[in-house]
Each structure stands twice: as structure tokens, then as C-alpha cells.
Tab-separated table of N, CA, C and O in Angstrom:
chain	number	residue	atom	x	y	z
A	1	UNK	N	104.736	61.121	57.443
A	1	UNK	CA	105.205	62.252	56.656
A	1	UNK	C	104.115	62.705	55.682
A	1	UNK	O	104.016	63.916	55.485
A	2	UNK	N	103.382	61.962	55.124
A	2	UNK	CA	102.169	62.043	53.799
A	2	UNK	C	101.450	62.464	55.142
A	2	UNK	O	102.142	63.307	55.713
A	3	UNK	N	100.627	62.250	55.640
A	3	UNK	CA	99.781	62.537	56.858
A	3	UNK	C	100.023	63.686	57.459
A	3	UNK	O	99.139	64.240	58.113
A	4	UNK	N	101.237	64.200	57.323
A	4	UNK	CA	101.564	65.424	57.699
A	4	UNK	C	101.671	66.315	57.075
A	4	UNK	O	101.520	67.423	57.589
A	5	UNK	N	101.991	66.169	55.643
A	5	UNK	CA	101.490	66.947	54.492
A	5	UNK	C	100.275	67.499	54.182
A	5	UNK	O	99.999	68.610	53.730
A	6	UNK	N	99.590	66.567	54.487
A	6	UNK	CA	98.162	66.272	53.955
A	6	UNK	C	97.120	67.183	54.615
A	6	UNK	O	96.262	67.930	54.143
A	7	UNK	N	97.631	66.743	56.370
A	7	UNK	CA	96.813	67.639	56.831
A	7	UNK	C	97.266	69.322	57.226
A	7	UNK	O	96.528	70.122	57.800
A	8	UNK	N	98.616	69.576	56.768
A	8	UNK	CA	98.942	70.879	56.780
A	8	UNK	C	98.092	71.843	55.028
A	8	UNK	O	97.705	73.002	54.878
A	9	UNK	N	98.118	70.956	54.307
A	9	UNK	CA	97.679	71.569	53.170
A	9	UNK	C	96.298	71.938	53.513
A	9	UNK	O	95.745	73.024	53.337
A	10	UNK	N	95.624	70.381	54.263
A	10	UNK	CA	93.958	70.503	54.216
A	10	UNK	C	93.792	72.319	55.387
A	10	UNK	O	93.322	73.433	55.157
A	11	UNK	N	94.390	71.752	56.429
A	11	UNK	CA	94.551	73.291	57.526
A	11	UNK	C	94.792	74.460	56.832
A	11	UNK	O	93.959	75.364	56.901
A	12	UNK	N	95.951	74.611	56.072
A	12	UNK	CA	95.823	75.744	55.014
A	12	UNK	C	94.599	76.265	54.057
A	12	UNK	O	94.396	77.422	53.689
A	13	UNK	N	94.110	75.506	53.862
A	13	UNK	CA	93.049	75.584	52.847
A	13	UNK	C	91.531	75.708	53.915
A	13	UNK	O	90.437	75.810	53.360
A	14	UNK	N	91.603	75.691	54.987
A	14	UNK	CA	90.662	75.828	55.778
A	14	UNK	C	90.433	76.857	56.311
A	14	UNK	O	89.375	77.466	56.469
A	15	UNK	N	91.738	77.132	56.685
A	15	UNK	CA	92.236	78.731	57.070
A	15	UNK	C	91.931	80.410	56.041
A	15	UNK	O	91.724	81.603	56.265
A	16	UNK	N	92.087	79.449	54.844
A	16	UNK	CA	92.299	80.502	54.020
A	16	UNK	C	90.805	80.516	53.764
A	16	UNK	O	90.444	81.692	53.800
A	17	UNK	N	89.808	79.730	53.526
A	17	UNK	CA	88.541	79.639	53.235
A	17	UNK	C	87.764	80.460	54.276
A	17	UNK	O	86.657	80.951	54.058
A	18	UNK	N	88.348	80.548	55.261
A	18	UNK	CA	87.153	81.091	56.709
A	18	UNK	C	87.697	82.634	56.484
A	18	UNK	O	86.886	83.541	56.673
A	19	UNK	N	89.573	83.086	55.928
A	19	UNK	CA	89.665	84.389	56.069
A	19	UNK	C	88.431	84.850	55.009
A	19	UNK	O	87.614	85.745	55.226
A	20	UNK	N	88.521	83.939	53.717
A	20	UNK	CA	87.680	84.532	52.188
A	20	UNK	C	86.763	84.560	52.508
A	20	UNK	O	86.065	85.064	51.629
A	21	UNK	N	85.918	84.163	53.784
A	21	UNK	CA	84.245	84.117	54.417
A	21	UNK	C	84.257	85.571	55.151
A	21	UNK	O	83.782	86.674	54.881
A	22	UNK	N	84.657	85.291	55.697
A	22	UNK	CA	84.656	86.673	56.767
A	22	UNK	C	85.214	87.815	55.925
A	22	UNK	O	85.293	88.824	56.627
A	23	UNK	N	85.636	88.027	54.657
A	23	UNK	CA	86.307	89.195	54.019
A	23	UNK	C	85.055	89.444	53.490
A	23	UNK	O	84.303	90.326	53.905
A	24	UNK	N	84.808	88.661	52.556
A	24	UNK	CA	83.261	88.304	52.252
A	24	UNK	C	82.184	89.191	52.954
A	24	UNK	O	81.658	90.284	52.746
A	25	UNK	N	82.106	88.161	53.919
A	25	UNK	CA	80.600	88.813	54.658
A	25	UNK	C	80.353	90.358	55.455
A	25	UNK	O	79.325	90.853	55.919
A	26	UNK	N	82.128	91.000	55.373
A	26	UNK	CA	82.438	92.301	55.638
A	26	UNK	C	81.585	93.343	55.011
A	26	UNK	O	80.755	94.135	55.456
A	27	UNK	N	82.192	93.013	53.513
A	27	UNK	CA	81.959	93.532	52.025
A	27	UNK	C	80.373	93.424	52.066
A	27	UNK	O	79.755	94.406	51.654
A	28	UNK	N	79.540	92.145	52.598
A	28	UNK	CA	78.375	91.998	51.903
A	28	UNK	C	77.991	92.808	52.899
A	28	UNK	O	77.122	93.561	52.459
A	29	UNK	N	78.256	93.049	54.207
A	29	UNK	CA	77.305	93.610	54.976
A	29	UNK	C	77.852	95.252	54.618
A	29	UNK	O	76.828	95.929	54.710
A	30	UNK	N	78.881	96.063	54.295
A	30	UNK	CA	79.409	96.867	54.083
A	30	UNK	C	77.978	97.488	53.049
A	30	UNK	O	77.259	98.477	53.189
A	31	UNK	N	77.999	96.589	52.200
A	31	UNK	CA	76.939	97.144	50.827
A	31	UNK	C	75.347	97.047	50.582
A	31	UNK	O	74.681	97.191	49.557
A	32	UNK	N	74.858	96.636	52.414
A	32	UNK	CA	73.587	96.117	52.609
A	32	UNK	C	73.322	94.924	52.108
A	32	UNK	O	72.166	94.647	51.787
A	33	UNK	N	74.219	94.139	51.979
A	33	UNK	CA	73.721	92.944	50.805
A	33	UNK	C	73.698	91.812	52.019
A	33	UNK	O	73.320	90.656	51.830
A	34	UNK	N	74.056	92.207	53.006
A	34	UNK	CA	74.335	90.968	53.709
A	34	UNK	C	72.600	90.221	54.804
A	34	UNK	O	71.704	91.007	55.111
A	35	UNK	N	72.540	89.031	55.099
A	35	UNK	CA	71.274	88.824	55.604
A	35	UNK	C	71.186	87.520	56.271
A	35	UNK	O	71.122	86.405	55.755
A	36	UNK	N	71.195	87.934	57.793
A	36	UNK	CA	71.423	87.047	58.806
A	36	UNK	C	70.400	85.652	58.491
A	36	UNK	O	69.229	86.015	58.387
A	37	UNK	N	70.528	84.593	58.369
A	37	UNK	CA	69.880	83.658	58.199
A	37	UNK	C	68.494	83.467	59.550
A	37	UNK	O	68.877	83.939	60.620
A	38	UNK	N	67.338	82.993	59.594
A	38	UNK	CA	66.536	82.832	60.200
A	38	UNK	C	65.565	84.145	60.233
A	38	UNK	O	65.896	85.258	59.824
A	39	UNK	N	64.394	83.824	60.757
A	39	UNK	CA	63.233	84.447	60.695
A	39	UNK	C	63.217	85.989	61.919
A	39	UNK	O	63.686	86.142	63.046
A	40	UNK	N	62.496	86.826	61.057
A	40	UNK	CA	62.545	88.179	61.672
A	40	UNK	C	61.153	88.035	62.826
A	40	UNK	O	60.254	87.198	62.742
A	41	UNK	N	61.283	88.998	63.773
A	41	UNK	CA	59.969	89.034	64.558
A	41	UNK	C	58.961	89.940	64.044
A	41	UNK	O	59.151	91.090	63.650
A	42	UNK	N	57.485	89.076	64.107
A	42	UNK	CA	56.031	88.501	63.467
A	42	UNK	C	55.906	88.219	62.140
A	42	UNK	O	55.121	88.679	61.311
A	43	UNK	N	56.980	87.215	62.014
A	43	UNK	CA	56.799	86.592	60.793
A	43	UNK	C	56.228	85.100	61.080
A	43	UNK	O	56.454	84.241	61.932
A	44	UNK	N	55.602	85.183	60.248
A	44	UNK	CA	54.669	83.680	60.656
A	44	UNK	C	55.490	82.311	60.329
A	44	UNK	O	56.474	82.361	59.591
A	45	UNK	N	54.976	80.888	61.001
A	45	UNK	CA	55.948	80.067	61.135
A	45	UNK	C	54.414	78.867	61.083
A	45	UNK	O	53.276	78.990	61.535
A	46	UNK	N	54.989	77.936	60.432
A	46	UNK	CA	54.309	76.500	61.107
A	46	UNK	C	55.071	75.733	61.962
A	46	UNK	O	56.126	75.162	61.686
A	47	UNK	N	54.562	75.747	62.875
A	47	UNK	CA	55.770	74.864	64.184
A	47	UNK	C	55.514	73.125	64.264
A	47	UNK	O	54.388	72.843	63.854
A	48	UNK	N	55.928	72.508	64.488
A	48	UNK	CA	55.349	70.802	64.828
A	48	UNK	C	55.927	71.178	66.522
A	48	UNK	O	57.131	71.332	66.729
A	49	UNK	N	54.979	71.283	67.553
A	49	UNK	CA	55.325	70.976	68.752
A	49	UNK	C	55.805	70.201	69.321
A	49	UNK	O	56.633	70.339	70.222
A	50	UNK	N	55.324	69.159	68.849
A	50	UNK	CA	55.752	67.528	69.281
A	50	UNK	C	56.956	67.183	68.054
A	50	UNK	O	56.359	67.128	66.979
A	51	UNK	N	57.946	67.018	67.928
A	51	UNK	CA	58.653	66.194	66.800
A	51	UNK	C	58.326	64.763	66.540
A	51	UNK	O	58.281	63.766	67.262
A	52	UNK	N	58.125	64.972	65.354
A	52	UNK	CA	57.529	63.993	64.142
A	52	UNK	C	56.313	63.529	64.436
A	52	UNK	O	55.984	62.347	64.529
A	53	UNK	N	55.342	64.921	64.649
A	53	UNK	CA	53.726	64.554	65.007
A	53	UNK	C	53.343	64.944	63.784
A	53	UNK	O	53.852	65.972	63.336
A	54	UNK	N	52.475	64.288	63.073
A	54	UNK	CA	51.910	65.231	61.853
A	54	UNK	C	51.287	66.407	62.427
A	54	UNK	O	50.601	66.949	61.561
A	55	UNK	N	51.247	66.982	63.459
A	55	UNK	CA	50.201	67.948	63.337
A	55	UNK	C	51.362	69.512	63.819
A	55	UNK	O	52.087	69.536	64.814
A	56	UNK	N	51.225	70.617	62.822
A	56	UNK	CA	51.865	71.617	62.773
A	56	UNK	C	50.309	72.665	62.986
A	56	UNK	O	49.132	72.453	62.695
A	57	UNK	N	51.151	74.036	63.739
A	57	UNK	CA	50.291	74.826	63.826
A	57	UNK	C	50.594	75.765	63.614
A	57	UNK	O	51.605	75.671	62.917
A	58	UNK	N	50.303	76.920	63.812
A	58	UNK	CA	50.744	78.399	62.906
A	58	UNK	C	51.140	79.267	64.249
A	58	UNK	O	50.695	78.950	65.353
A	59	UNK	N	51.871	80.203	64.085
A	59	UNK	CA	52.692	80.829	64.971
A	59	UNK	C	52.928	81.842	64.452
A	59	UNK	O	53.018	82.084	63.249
A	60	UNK	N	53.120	82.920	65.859
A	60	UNK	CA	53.837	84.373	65.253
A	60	UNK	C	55.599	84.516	65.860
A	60	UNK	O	55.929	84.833	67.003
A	61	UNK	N	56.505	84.181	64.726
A	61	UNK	CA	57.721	84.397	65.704
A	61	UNK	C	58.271	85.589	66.540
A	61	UNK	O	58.103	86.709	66.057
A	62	UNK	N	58.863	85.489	67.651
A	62	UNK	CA	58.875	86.535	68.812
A	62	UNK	C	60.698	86.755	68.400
A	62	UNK	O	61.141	87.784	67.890
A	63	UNK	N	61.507	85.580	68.752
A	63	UNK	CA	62.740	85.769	68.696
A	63	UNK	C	63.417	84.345	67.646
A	63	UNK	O	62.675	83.451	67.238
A	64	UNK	N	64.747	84.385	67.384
A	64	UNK	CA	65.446	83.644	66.680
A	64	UNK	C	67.035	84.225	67.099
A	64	UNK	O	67.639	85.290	67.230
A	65	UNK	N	67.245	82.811	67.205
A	65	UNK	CA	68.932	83.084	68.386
A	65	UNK	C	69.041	82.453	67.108
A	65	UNK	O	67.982	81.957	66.724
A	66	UNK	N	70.374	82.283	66.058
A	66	UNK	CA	71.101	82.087	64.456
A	66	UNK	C	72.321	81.591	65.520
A	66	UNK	O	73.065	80.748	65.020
A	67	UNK	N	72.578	81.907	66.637
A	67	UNK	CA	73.623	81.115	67.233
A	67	UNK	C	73.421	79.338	67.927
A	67	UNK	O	74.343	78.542	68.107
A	68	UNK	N	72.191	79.142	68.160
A	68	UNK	CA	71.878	78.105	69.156
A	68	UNK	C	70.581	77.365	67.787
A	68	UNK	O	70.465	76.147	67.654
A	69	UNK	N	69.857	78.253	67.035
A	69	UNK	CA	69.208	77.612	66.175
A	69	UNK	C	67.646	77.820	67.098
A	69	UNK	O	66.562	77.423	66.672
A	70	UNK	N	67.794	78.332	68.058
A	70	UNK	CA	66.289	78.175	68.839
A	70	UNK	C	65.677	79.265	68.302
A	70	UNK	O	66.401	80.122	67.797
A	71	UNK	N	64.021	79.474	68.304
A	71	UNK	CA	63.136	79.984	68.269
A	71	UNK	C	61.819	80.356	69.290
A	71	UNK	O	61.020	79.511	69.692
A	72	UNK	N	61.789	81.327	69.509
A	72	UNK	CA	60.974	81.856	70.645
A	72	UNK	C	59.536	82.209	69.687
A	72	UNK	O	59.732	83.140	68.905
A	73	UNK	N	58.353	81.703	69.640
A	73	UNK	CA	57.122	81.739	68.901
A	73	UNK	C	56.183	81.912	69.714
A	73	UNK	O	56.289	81.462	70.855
A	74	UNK	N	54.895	82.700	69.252
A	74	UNK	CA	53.662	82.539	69.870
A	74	UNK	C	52.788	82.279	68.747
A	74	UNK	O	52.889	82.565	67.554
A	75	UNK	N	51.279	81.235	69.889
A	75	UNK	CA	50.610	80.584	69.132
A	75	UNK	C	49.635	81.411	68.497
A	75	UNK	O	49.216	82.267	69.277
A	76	UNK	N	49.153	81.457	67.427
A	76	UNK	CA	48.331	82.607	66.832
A	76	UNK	C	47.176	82.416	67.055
A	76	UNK	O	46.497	83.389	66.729
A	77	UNK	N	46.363	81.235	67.652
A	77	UNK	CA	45.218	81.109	68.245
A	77	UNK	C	45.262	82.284	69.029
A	77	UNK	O	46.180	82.533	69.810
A	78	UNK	N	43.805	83.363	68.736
A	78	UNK	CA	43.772	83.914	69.381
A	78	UNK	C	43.583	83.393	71.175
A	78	UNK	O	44.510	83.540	71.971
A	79	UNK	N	42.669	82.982	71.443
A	79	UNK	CA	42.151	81.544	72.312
A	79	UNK	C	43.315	80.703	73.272
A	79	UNK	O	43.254	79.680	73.953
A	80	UNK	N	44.678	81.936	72.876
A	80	UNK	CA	45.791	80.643	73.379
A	80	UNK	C	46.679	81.555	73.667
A	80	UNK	O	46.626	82.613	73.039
A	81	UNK	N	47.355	81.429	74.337
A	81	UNK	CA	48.511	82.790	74.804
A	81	UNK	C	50.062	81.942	74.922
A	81	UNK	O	51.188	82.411	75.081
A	82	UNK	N	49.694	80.791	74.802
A	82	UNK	CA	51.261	79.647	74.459
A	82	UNK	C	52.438	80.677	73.828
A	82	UNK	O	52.439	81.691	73.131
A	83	UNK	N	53.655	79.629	74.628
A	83	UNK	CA	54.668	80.168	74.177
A	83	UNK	C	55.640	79.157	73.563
A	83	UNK	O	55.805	78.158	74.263
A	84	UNK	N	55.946	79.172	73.044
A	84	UNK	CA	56.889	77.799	72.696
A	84	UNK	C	58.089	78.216	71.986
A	84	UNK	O	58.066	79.016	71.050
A	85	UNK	N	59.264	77.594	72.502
A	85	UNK	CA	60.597	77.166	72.401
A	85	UNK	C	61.141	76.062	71.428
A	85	UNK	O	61.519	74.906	71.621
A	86	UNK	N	61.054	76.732	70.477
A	86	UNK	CA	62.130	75.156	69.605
A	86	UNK	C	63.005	75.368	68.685
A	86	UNK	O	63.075	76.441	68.086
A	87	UNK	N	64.005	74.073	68.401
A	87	UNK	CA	64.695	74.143	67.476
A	87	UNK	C	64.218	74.101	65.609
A	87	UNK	O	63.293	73.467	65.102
A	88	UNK	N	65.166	74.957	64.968
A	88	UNK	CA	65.032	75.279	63.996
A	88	UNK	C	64.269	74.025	63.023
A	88	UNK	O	64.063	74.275	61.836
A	89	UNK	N	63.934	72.893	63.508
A	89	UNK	CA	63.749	71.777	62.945
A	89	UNK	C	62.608	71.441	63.265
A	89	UNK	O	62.083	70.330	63.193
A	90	UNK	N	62.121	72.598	63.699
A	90	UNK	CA	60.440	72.232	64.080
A	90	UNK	C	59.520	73.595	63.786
A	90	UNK	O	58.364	73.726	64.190
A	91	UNK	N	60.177	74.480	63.087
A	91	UNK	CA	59.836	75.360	62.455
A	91	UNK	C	60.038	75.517	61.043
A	91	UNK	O	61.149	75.479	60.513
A	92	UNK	N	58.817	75.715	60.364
A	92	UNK	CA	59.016	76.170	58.734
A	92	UNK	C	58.930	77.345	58.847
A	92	UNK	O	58.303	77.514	59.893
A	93	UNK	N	59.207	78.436	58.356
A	93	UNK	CA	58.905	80.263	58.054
A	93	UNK	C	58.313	80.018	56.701
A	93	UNK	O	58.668	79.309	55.760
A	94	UNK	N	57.116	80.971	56.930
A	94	UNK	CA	56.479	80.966	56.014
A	94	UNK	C	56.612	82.421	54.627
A	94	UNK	O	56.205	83.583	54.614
A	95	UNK	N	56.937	82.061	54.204
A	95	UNK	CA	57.261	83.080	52.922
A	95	UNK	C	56.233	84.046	52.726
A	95	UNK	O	55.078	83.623	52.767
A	96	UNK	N	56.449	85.429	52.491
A	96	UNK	CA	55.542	86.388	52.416
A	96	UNK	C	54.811	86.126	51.151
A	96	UNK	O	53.996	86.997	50.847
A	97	UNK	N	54.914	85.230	50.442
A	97	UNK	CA	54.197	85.129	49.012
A	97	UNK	C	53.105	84.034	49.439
A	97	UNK	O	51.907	84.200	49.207
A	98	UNK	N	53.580	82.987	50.035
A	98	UNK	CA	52.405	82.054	50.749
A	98	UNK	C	51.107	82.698	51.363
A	98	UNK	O	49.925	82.687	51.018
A	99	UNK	N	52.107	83.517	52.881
A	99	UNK	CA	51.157	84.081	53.737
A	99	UNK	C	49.974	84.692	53.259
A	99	UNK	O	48.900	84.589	53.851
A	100	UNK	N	50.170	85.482	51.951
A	100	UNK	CA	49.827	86.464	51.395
A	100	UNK	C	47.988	85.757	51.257
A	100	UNK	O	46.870	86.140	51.599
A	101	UNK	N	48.565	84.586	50.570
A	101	UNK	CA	47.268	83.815	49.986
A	101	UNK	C	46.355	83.203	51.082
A	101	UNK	O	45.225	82.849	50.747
A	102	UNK	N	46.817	83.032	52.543
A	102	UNK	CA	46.076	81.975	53.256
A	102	UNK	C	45.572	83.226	54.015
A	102	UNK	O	46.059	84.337	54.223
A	103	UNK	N	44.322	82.574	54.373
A	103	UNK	CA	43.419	82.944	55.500
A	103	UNK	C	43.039	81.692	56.975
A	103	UNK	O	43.105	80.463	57.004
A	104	UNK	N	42.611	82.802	58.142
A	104	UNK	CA	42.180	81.972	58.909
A	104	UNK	C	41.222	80.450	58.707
A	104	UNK	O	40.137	80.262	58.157
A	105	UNK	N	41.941	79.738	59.245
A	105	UNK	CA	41.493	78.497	58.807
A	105	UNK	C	41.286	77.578	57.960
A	105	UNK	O	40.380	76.749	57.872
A	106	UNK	N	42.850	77.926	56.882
A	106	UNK	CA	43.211	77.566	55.574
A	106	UNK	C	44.087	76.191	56.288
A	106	UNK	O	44.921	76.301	57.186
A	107	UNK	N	43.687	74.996	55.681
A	107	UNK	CA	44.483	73.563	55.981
A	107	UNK	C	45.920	73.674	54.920
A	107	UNK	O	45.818	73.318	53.747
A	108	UNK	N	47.143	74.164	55.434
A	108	UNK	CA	48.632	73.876	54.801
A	108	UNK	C	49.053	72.468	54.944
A	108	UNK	O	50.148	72.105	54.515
């Protein structure tokens, strides 16, 4: 009976939280305010190819699926026409205030 309480309240309160999200994100996108999480295309990225290699390399992003978390990148070596596929966990986006400062062949 407590168990059944418990989890009708918690369900209520879950319910009502996802309508106040989505009313939400109506409104925010209604007023331009709203802003899909993940990186826009040719915005630069440090990728780790290998997971948990120290060695990251610089990239121009192509695509970003916000549903699956994947990333479609190319390698910015000119010298290299690579394409690479990965999850959001092997990509940093690099902030336009960073980018701003580095040049070719700056060690991040």
C-alpha cells in the first residue's frame, strides 16, 4: 500500500516535470532563447580517436546527431582527408574565445 503511494506520487511528479519541460522549451524556443545542445557545423573540436589515448587532435565538425550523441568530424590536417565518427565523449568543442587565440601548431 506505502509502495503504491509512493510510487504514484513519484509518477505524478515525473509527469508533471516533463509537461513543465516541454511548456518550457516551447516558450524558450517561441522567444529565440532556445539552443539545441552540441556543436554547430565547422566548429572546431579536439577529438581523442582512440579512447583514453592521451593523444587528441583538432577537427572541423561536419554533423552532430543530439539524439544518439554521435559526431561526424573532419581532420583539419590539411595532409589528411579522415573522417571520423564518435561519441560525444571523445570530443571537446572548442569555444570561440579559445579558438580565437590558437594558431596552427599551438600544443592544447
Amino acid at each position: 500500500a506505502i509502495a503504491d503511494q509512493t510510487y504514484a506520487l513519484v509518477d505524478s511528479t515525473v509527469r508533471r516535470l516533463d509537461r513543465d519541460l516541454t511548456q518550457l522549451e516551447k516558450l524558450l524556443k517561441s522567444t529565440g532563447s532556445y539552443e539545441a545542445g552540441g556543436a554547430k557545423p565547422n566548429d572546431l573540436a579536439a577529438i581523442q580517436v582512440t579512447p583514453g589515448s592521451p593523444d587528441w587532435i583538432l577537427a572541423k565538425v561536419i554533423s552532430h546527431d543530439p539524439e544518439t550523441g554521435m559526431y561526424k568530424l573532419s581532420d583539419e590536417d590539411v595532409e589528411s582527408n579522415k573522417i571520423f565518427h564518435l561519441p560525444e565523449s571523445q570530443v571537446v568543442v572548442l569555444g570561440s574565445l579559445l579558438v580565437d587565440k590558437l594558431s596552427r601548431g599551438d600544443i592544447v
